[in-house]
XYZ file of C-alpha atoms in Angstrom:
536
model
C 3.080 -159.275 2.621
C 6.192 -159.832 1.315
C 8.741 -157.642 2.939
C 12.118 -156.259 0.269
C 14.947 -155.051 2.472
C 17.436 -152.612 0.793
C 20.425 -153.041 3.398
C 23.000 -150.557 3.911
C 22.256 -148.079 1.190
C 23.396 -144.714 0.848
C 19.914 -142.622 1.145
C 19.762 -139.948 -1.019
C 16.120 -139.069 -0.014
C 14.954 -136.466 -2.772
C 14.747 -133.673 -0.756
C 18.198 -132.223 -1.100
C 19.125 -132.970 2.505
C 22.729 -134.832 2.855
C 22.749 -138.629 2.036
C 23.131 -140.790 4.913
C 23.346 -144.655 5.087
C 20.484 -146.844 5.782
C 18.351 -149.853 5.530
C 14.908 -149.311 3.765
C 12.108 -152.347 3.369
C 9.536 -151.954 1.214
C 6.159 -153.573 1.761
C 2.289 -153.605 -0.110
C 3.840 -150.952 -2.426
C 5.011 -148.542 -0.189
C 8.064 -147.575 2.013
C 7.280 -149.684 5.122
C 10.716 -148.803 7.257
C 13.480 -146.754 7.607
C 16.301 -147.524 10.036
C 20.389 -147.611 10.222
C 22.108 -149.655 8.918
C 21.553 -153.419 10.296
C 18.827 -152.851 12.598
C 16.017 -154.127 10.834
C 15.994 -157.929 10.150
C 13.085 -160.322 8.391
C 12.545 -159.824 5.247
C 11.862 -162.582 1.682
C 14.642 -160.648 -0.566
C 17.398 -158.557 0.740
C 20.120 -156.707 -1.376
C 23.100 -155.726 -0.203
C 23.513 -151.827 -1.293
C 26.655 -151.350 -0.129
C 28.356 -148.201 -2.102
C 25.031 -148.150 -4.032
C 22.685 -144.956 -3.757
C 19.133 -145.005 -3.163
C 16.658 -142.925 -4.402
C 13.446 -141.583 -5.053
C 12.299 -142.868 -8.747
C 13.262 -140.352 -11.118
C 10.405 -137.981 -12.808
C 10.601 -136.764 -16.811
C 8.960 -133.391 -16.554
C 8.192 -133.763 -20.238
C 8.199 -137.199 -22.029
C 6.851 -137.463 -25.423
C 5.420 -141.125 -24.653
C 1.787 -140.828 -25.307
C 1.668 -143.615 -27.561
C 4.614 -145.650 -26.636
C 2.952 -146.039 -23.356
C 0.162 -147.994 -24.711
C 2.278 -149.497 -28.013
C 5.909 -150.944 -25.751
C 4.623 -150.543 -22.266
C 7.799 -152.599 -20.902
C 9.063 -148.849 -22.029
C 12.690 -150.078 -21.735
C 14.293 -146.506 -22.942
C 12.831 -144.587 -19.412
C 12.751 -147.798 -17.243
C 16.802 -148.458 -18.123
C 17.017 -144.617 -16.854
C 15.498 -145.101 -13.645
C 12.450 -142.891 -15.087
C 9.287 -144.305 -12.506
C 6.837 -141.334 -13.841
C 6.543 -139.177 -17.036
C 4.524 -136.333 -17.523
C 3.061 -136.366 -21.300
C 0.688 -134.276 -23.159
C 3.262 -132.208 -24.204
C 4.151 -129.019 -26.003
C 0.094 -128.406 -27.217
C -0.276 -131.671 -29.437
C -1.574 -134.764 -27.743
C -4.987 -137.011 -28.133
C -7.100 -135.968 -25.655
C -9.969 -134.672 -25.386
C -10.556 -135.615 -29.200
C -13.309 -136.208 -31.776
C -12.791 -138.397 -34.874
C -11.787 -135.417 -37.637
C -9.730 -134.052 -35.263
C -8.177 -137.201 -34.439
C -7.093 -137.807 -37.589
C -5.380 -134.010 -37.879
C -3.243 -135.174 -34.902
C -2.205 -138.304 -36.005
C -1.082 -136.846 -39.136
C 0.775 -133.625 -37.714
C 2.410 -135.709 -34.540
C 3.390 -139.006 -36.451
C 7.303 -137.414 -36.522
C 6.859 -137.391 -32.249
C 4.833 -140.316 -31.744
C 4.493 -142.729 -34.475
C 1.085 -143.176 -36.260
C 0.344 -146.794 -35.670
C -2.241 -148.236 -37.473
C -2.437 -151.250 -35.452
C -3.512 -149.114 -32.321
C -7.125 -149.111 -31.240
C -7.581 -145.027 -30.505
C -10.930 -145.521 -29.615
C -11.015 -143.174 -26.315
C -12.286 -139.440 -26.775
C -12.055 -137.872 -23.255
C -9.410 -137.089 -21.042
C -10.820 -139.815 -18.594
C -11.206 -142.553 -21.272
C -7.225 -141.967 -22.239
C -6.080 -142.077 -18.460
C -8.080 -145.313 -18.086
C -6.525 -147.181 -21.325
C -3.152 -146.030 -19.246
C -3.915 -148.133 -16.816
C -4.361 -151.340 -18.084
C -0.895 -151.872 -17.704
C 2.263 -149.397 -18.467
C 5.750 -149.784 -16.416
C 5.847 -146.084 -15.097
C 3.471 -144.231 -13.921
C 2.438 -141.122 -15.966
C 0.583 -137.608 -15.706
C -1.229 -135.728 -18.188
C -1.536 -132.289 -19.758
C -4.549 -131.023 -21.568
C -2.933 -129.737 -24.912
C -3.842 -126.003 -25.802
C -3.247 -127.181 -29.667
C -5.772 -130.028 -29.597
C -8.452 -127.680 -27.534
C -7.967 -125.461 -30.359
C -8.168 -127.792 -33.423
C -11.230 -129.036 -31.483
C -13.394 -126.069 -31.738
C -11.288 -123.033 -33.842
C -9.754 -125.624 -36.457
C -6.221 -125.546 -38.307
C -6.896 -122.124 -39.728
C -4.929 -119.028 -39.137
C -6.993 -116.773 -37.236
C -8.197 -115.283 -33.982
C -10.684 -117.172 -31.504
C -14.066 -115.610 -31.258
C -15.850 -115.179 -27.438
C -17.821 -117.957 -28.222
C -14.625 -120.453 -29.141
C -12.711 -119.387 -26.484
C -15.293 -120.086 -24.088
C -15.948 -123.429 -25.622
C -12.357 -124.290 -25.486
C -12.327 -123.355 -21.193
C -15.030 -125.644 -20.931
C -12.946 -128.202 -22.299
C -10.292 -127.591 -20.501
C -11.804 -127.945 -16.989
C -13.677 -131.150 -18.251
C -9.724 -132.398 -18.274
C -8.813 -131.314 -15.672
C -11.429 -132.328 -13.687
C -10.886 -135.879 -15.032
C -7.121 -135.960 -13.564
C -5.192 -134.142 -16.314
C -2.392 -132.386 -14.002
C -2.612 -128.914 -16.229
C -2.549 -127.583 -19.535
C 0.695 -127.278 -22.194
C 0.933 -125.654 -25.478
C 3.102 -125.723 -28.712
C 3.438 -122.108 -29.271
C 5.957 -122.633 -32.170
C 3.589 -125.684 -33.397
C 0.536 -124.964 -35.361
C -2.123 -124.443 -34.570
C -1.124 -123.467 -31.244
C 0.884 -120.550 -32.310
C -2.194 -119.020 -33.589
C -3.355 -118.088 -29.834
C -2.926 -114.809 -28.854
C -1.830 -113.936 -25.287
C -5.198 -113.087 -24.606
C -6.755 -116.370 -25.590
C -3.937 -117.983 -22.882
C -4.756 -116.210 -20.306
C -8.585 -117.302 -20.642
C -7.602 -120.924 -20.465
C -4.558 -120.123 -17.730
C -7.484 -118.799 -15.203
C -9.192 -122.173 -15.912
C -5.916 -123.923 -15.132
C -5.569 -121.993 -11.627
C -8.764 -122.756 -10.400
C -8.389 -126.249 -10.704
C -4.445 -125.960 -9.038
C -2.707 -127.361 -12.035
C -0.252 -125.872 -14.126
C 0.907 -124.315 -17.332
C 3.451 -125.924 -19.395
C 4.278 -123.646 -22.381
C 7.239 -124.599 -25.010
C 6.490 -120.412 -26.068
C 7.194 -119.032 -28.583
C 10.233 -118.687 -29.480
C 13.926 -120.002 -28.198
C 16.529 -118.115 -30.988
C 15.438 -114.436 -31.855
C 13.245 -113.047 -29.997
C 13.362 -115.607 -27.020
C 13.744 -113.819 -23.778
C 10.820 -111.832 -24.907
C 9.024 -115.104 -25.376
C 10.060 -116.167 -21.966
C 8.573 -112.293 -20.537
C 5.320 -113.121 -21.776
C 4.742 -116.358 -20.140
C 6.119 -115.260 -17.259
C 3.343 -112.383 -17.236
C 0.616 -115.107 -17.403
C 1.687 -116.321 -14.111
C 1.064 -112.590 -12.713
C -1.827 -111.807 -14.243
C -3.965 -115.182 -13.953
C -2.446 -116.381 -11.064
C -1.689 -119.765 -12.665
C 1.858 -121.476 -11.775
C 3.524 -121.913 -14.952
C 6.451 -124.588 -15.895
C 8.518 -123.316 -18.662
C 9.169 -126.583 -20.452
C 12.806 -127.368 -21.839
C 14.087 -124.007 -20.878
C 16.749 -123.415 -23.136
C 18.778 -120.142 -25.342
C 19.592 -121.648 -28.222
C 21.327 -120.080 -31.732
C 23.752 -117.872 -31.826
C 21.729 -115.264 -30.879
C 21.358 -116.102 -27.456
C 25.180 -117.704 -26.561
C 25.520 -116.383 -22.584
C 22.580 -114.997 -22.270
C 21.238 -117.610 -19.383
C 21.828 -115.413 -17.061
C 19.173 -112.835 -18.275
C 16.832 -115.194 -18.577
C 17.473 -116.726 -15.009
C 17.682 -112.934 -13.489
C 13.652 -112.265 -14.990
C 12.361 -115.709 -13.334
C 14.271 -114.838 -9.781
C 12.535 -111.333 -10.420
C 8.718 -113.126 -10.886
C 9.657 -115.668 -8.351
C 10.496 -112.349 -6.234
C 7.200 -110.942 -6.289
C 5.334 -113.738 -5.921
C 4.622 -115.556 -8.974
C 4.785 -119.743 -9.145
C 7.684 -120.107 -11.590
C 9.324 -123.628 -12.569
C 11.584 -124.804 -15.431
C 12.944 -128.053 -16.865
C 16.101 -128.843 -19.449
C 17.718 -131.761 -20.823
C 21.179 -131.943 -20.258
C 22.718 -131.872 -23.953
C 22.843 -129.230 -26.878
C 21.130 -129.987 -29.687
C 17.352 -130.197 -29.288
C 14.921 -132.108 -31.156
C 11.472 -132.097 -33.494
C 9.828 -132.314 -36.206
C 11.221 -131.021 -39.931
C 8.487 -130.170 -40.571
C 8.188 -127.277 -37.708
C 10.837 -125.187 -39.914
C 8.294 -124.375 -41.921
C 6.608 -120.793 -41.371
C 3.466 -120.968 -39.648
C 0.994 -119.889 -42.192
C 2.270 -122.861 -44.979
C 0.725 -124.951 -41.970
C -2.506 -122.777 -42.379
C -5.546 -125.281 -42.797
C -3.843 -128.778 -41.712
C -1.186 -131.562 -42.797
C -2.846 -131.321 -46.354
C -3.198 -128.090 -46.710
C 0.451 -128.028 -46.236
C 1.487 -130.515 -48.467
C -0.509 -129.055 -51.135
C 1.695 -125.692 -50.730
C 4.850 -127.595 -50.975
C 3.796 -129.085 -53.980
C 3.220 -126.018 -55.403
C 6.342 -124.338 -57.251
C 4.470 -120.604 -55.845
C 4.294 -121.563 -52.269
C 7.561 -123.516 -52.578
C 9.205 -120.065 -53.684
C 7.414 -118.338 -50.713
C 8.302 -120.852 -48.340
C 12.023 -120.903 -49.317
C 12.465 -117.158 -48.982
C 11.346 -117.721 -45.096
C 13.355 -120.107 -44.268
C 16.446 -118.987 -46.002
C 16.725 -115.315 -45.924
C 13.388 -113.707 -43.796
C 13.854 -116.334 -40.934
C 11.145 -118.494 -40.598
C 8.405 -118.355 -37.171
C 8.819 -121.902 -37.456
C 12.538 -122.402 -36.697
C 12.412 -119.177 -33.971
C 12.353 -116.548 -35.742
C 15.917 -117.222 -37.806
C 17.173 -118.477 -40.837
C 17.401 -122.353 -40.948
C 21.411 -123.081 -41.292
C 21.319 -126.545 -42.664
C 24.476 -127.716 -41.652
C 23.157 -127.707 -38.019
C 20.074 -130.047 -39.503
C 20.130 -133.957 -38.708
C 17.966 -136.346 -39.928
C 16.419 -138.623 -36.587
C 13.853 -140.727 -38.392
C 11.650 -141.502 -41.057
C 8.080 -142.524 -41.365
C 8.695 -143.634 -44.980
C 11.042 -146.937 -45.333
C 12.103 -146.061 -48.659
C 14.031 -142.435 -47.133
C 16.092 -144.764 -44.187
C 19.122 -143.643 -46.099
C 18.354 -140.215 -44.526
C 18.547 -140.887 -41.054
C 21.686 -139.465 -38.943
C 22.770 -137.266 -42.172
C 22.951 -133.534 -42.075
C 20.436 -131.870 -45.050
C 23.871 -130.323 -46.141
C 25.371 -133.753 -47.020
C 22.366 -134.879 -48.593
C 22.208 -131.453 -50.719
C 25.793 -132.372 -51.725
C 25.326 -135.921 -52.315
C 22.435 -135.186 -54.679
C 23.983 -131.668 -56.696
C 20.457 -129.870 -54.811
C 20.392 -126.911 -52.960
C 19.901 -128.251 -49.004
C 16.206 -126.318 -49.314
C 14.853 -128.701 -51.933
C 16.092 -131.614 -49.810
C 13.843 -130.406 -47.084
C 11.036 -129.760 -49.744
C 12.049 -133.703 -51.158
C 11.997 -135.181 -47.337
C 8.573 -133.417 -46.191
C 6.454 -134.565 -49.413
C 8.017 -138.173 -49.736
C 7.498 -138.416 -45.849
C 4.045 -136.727 -45.210
C 5.493 -134.694 -42.598
C 6.787 -137.605 -40.424
C 10.529 -136.825 -40.643
C 12.095 -136.034 -37.136
C 15.014 -134.119 -36.499
C 17.981 -132.924 -34.280
C 18.762 -129.292 -34.358
C 22.823 -128.798 -32.990
C 22.223 -125.399 -31.805
C 22.835 -124.982 -28.211
C 25.569 -123.989 -26.336
C 26.703 -125.416 -23.276
C 27.671 -121.909 -21.131
C 23.513 -121.731 -21.255
C 22.526 -125.340 -20.280
C 24.889 -125.377 -17.228
C 23.321 -121.971 -16.056
C 20.035 -123.200 -16.181
C 20.109 -126.513 -14.766
C 21.921 -124.845 -11.379
C 18.356 -122.806 -10.791
C 16.675 -123.834 -7.535
C 13.097 -123.751 -9.793
C 15.058 -126.534 -12.748
C 13.631 -129.952 -12.652
C 15.000 -132.471 -14.874
C 12.865 -133.094 -18.692
C 14.003 -135.536 -21.539
C 11.816 -134.284 -24.631
C 12.363 -137.968 -25.777
C 11.195 -138.295 -28.934
C 11.246 -141.915 -28.888
C 10.692 -143.152 -32.955
C 12.517 -143.333 -35.521
C 16.119 -144.950 -36.153
C 17.931 -142.417 -34.960
C 16.498 -140.600 -32.230
C 18.163 -138.078 -29.771
C 19.951 -139.777 -27.620
C 18.575 -138.061 -24.775
C 15.242 -141.091 -25.300
C 18.343 -143.002 -23.338
C 20.336 -141.073 -21.584
C 19.093 -137.932 -19.909
C 18.513 -138.928 -16.417
C 22.257 -140.896 -16.055
C 23.899 -138.008 -18.074
C 23.206 -135.723 -15.464
C 24.223 -137.866 -12.228
C 27.394 -139.189 -14.125
C 28.327 -136.404 -16.889
C 27.231 -133.521 -14.834
C 27.600 -134.337 -11.403
C 30.497 -137.041 -10.899
C 32.672 -135.674 -13.764
C 31.733 -131.794 -13.972
C 30.562 -130.773 -10.439
C 28.030 -128.709 -12.081
C 25.636 -129.929 -9.197
C 26.275 -132.011 -5.971
C 24.725 -135.434 -5.303
C 21.677 -134.376 -3.430
C 21.097 -131.639 -5.181
C 20.940 -133.049 -8.382
C 18.199 -136.355 -7.143
C 16.663 -133.246 -5.928
C 16.046 -131.765 -9.029
C 15.220 -135.039 -10.378
C 12.335 -136.521 -8.408
C 11.291 -134.188 -4.925
C 11.034 -130.948 -6.835
C 9.244 -132.455 -9.395
C 6.927 -134.401 -6.883
C 6.091 -130.802 -5.362
C 5.399 -129.240 -9.570
C 2.901 -131.563 -9.674
C 1.283 -131.236 -6.729
C 2.085 -135.607 -6.016
C 0.921 -137.332 -3.109
C 3.257 -139.410 -1.233
C 5.626 -139.510 -4.044
C 8.983 -137.898 -4.533
C 10.832 -138.523 -1.450
C 12.171 -141.959 0.773
C 9.589 -141.660 3.466
C 7.754 -144.049 5.309
C 4.447 -144.667 3.652
C 5.814 -143.152 0.364
C 4.993 -145.194 -2.669
C 7.781 -147.012 -3.290
C 9.204 -145.956 -6.779
C 12.919 -146.382 -5.653
C 15.790 -146.388 -7.821
C 19.108 -148.011 -6.546
C 22.185 -147.062 -8.224
C 26.065 -146.777 -8.282
C 27.163 -143.154 -8.181
C 30.946 -144.198 -9.142
C 29.402 -145.670 -12.912
C 26.539 -144.124 -13.571
C 26.068 -142.851 -17.018
C 24.958 -142.127 -20.306
C 25.995 -144.452 -23.131
C 23.905 -143.363 -25.831
C 25.371 -141.971 -28.766
C 24.531 -139.636 -31.800
C 25.813 -142.064 -33.769
C 23.969 -145.304 -31.532
C 21.172 -143.411 -29.218
C 19.555 -146.596 -28.172
C 21.859 -148.091 -25.856
C 21.118 -148.619 -22.227
C 22.971 -146.512 -19.668
C 25.729 -147.998 -17.020
C 24.828 -147.963 -13.152
C 21.221 -148.838 -12.814
C 20.633 -151.084 -10.907
C 17.445 -151.896 -9.408
C 14.233 -149.896 -10.216
C 10.811 -150.415 -8.559
C 7.383 -148.673 -9.759
C 4.648 -148.657 -6.975
C 6.940 -151.876 -5.026
C 7.802 -153.764 -7.895
C 10.481 -154.468 -9.905
C 10.683 -153.103 -13.235
C 14.260 -153.177 -13.339
C 15.998 -156.333 -11.614
C 19.770 -156.160 -12.085
C 19.797 -153.966 -14.829
C 17.159 -156.531 -16.570
C 13.231 -156.012 -16.818
C 10.759 -157.742 -15.548
C 8.395 -156.908 -17.548
C 5.896 -156.116 -14.680
C 3.594 -153.304 -15.648
C 2.810 -151.805 -12.184
C 2.404 -147.964 -13.571
C -0.380 -146.104 -13.485
C -1.878 -142.647 -14.440
C -1.802 -140.283 -11.932
C -4.802 -137.528 -11.553
C -5.035 -134.327 -9.965
C -7.434 -134.231 -7.586
C -9.029 -130.620 -7.906
C -11.093 -130.645 -4.402
C -7.642 -131.252 -2.422
C -5.752 -129.620 -4.971
C -3.293 -132.615 -5.240
C -2.146 -135.545 -7.593
C -2.633 -139.263 -6.569
């Protein structure tokens, strides 16, 4: 059994407790010993940790790596940030459970999130099959959420209508099977079709199943703009009525309507916590958001699936109706507000002929072509077959800082990894928390911030023996320099490795060694055990 010794490190153990100087030994994939500095001797490799911090590996509570883990298992964008576990299956749309017709719809609809690789074997169908595929070799660990929108596609289809009682019963069965196979909960994307077609009663029926299995519900709720607080209230009420733990995913307050309103959201959460509800939330430490360009379409325009949406975009009368919603009435796809085209920047495209658009604003493209911005919108959607990703510059710094201070807050990148110009959070989220918001601004203390990124997410996930530096715990660890850790990814150059991350271990194996990837695929799928109500 080989022994690795981190000698004289500042241990920030993930609990929020003050740091302390010590030695840590890793052996057989686990933390074998913790002692005062200089006490431990005898190791196959010794790493001098003077002036460095040893912390648990960071847990990304909101990741869009569902296919990237399979197509790029080295996963350097996240590894280089110190991420050792990701939660995938987000925003109500992913690839398990699935059947052949639904898979075709999902691949088309979320190509902007994950790409649509033609050389990937999509032969899995169940949650168990997908988790087994991950176990063949990935760099970080991964936990999976059953996507509610995919359940609806499987049972109801892509049409905009209420689910029948029999259909809800069938979705409950599929959800229970996914949870019994190891999924840690359920996600929704309630500004995306078809998830947004579900009413509160349908969601409650599903949340009851999640609660029975000891999982949690991670909703992307119905609006982050107009009506955002009412949308949050609907999700919190689900926790009250069903007893389900609710994790508010990328819990932001954007658009002009919500400037300075974070205290109202936090008061709502605190009141629910005081009443015994189990509520938590995650955010990314940036102002702009990121999604697909097609997400801005009104929900009615998506009814019937991607082909139906493209047919509407080719129909002059339907285009006029869409233009009225996005430019005048306010599109529910744009969170109930009219689209400010100046805030919409193209992130990536699927069609190489459209590469010229990456990094440019819709208004810039419109001015260059001498046409209204909405016509650029239509043209990109049609030529790119709905695969275009965007950055949406609509955030408020005061809201970001207030929300990240909350004691139930955790870190989530919400990172889209495909495209030429992705959001820099794909490469910078976790170092940005520790560099910009801890060292430079002092919004959080170091120990508190590490708790937000490690121990607290591990608690939410019911992770057994992860998320803390404790003897016997899995050796998911990151060694970093608190004086230099920083994100270097920018909106103009978003694929840049962060500074200050020295070593990353996943299950005791070096994934990043002296800042360089090792190629070791020591990660695995983390599965909820419903009988024990813990994840292992």
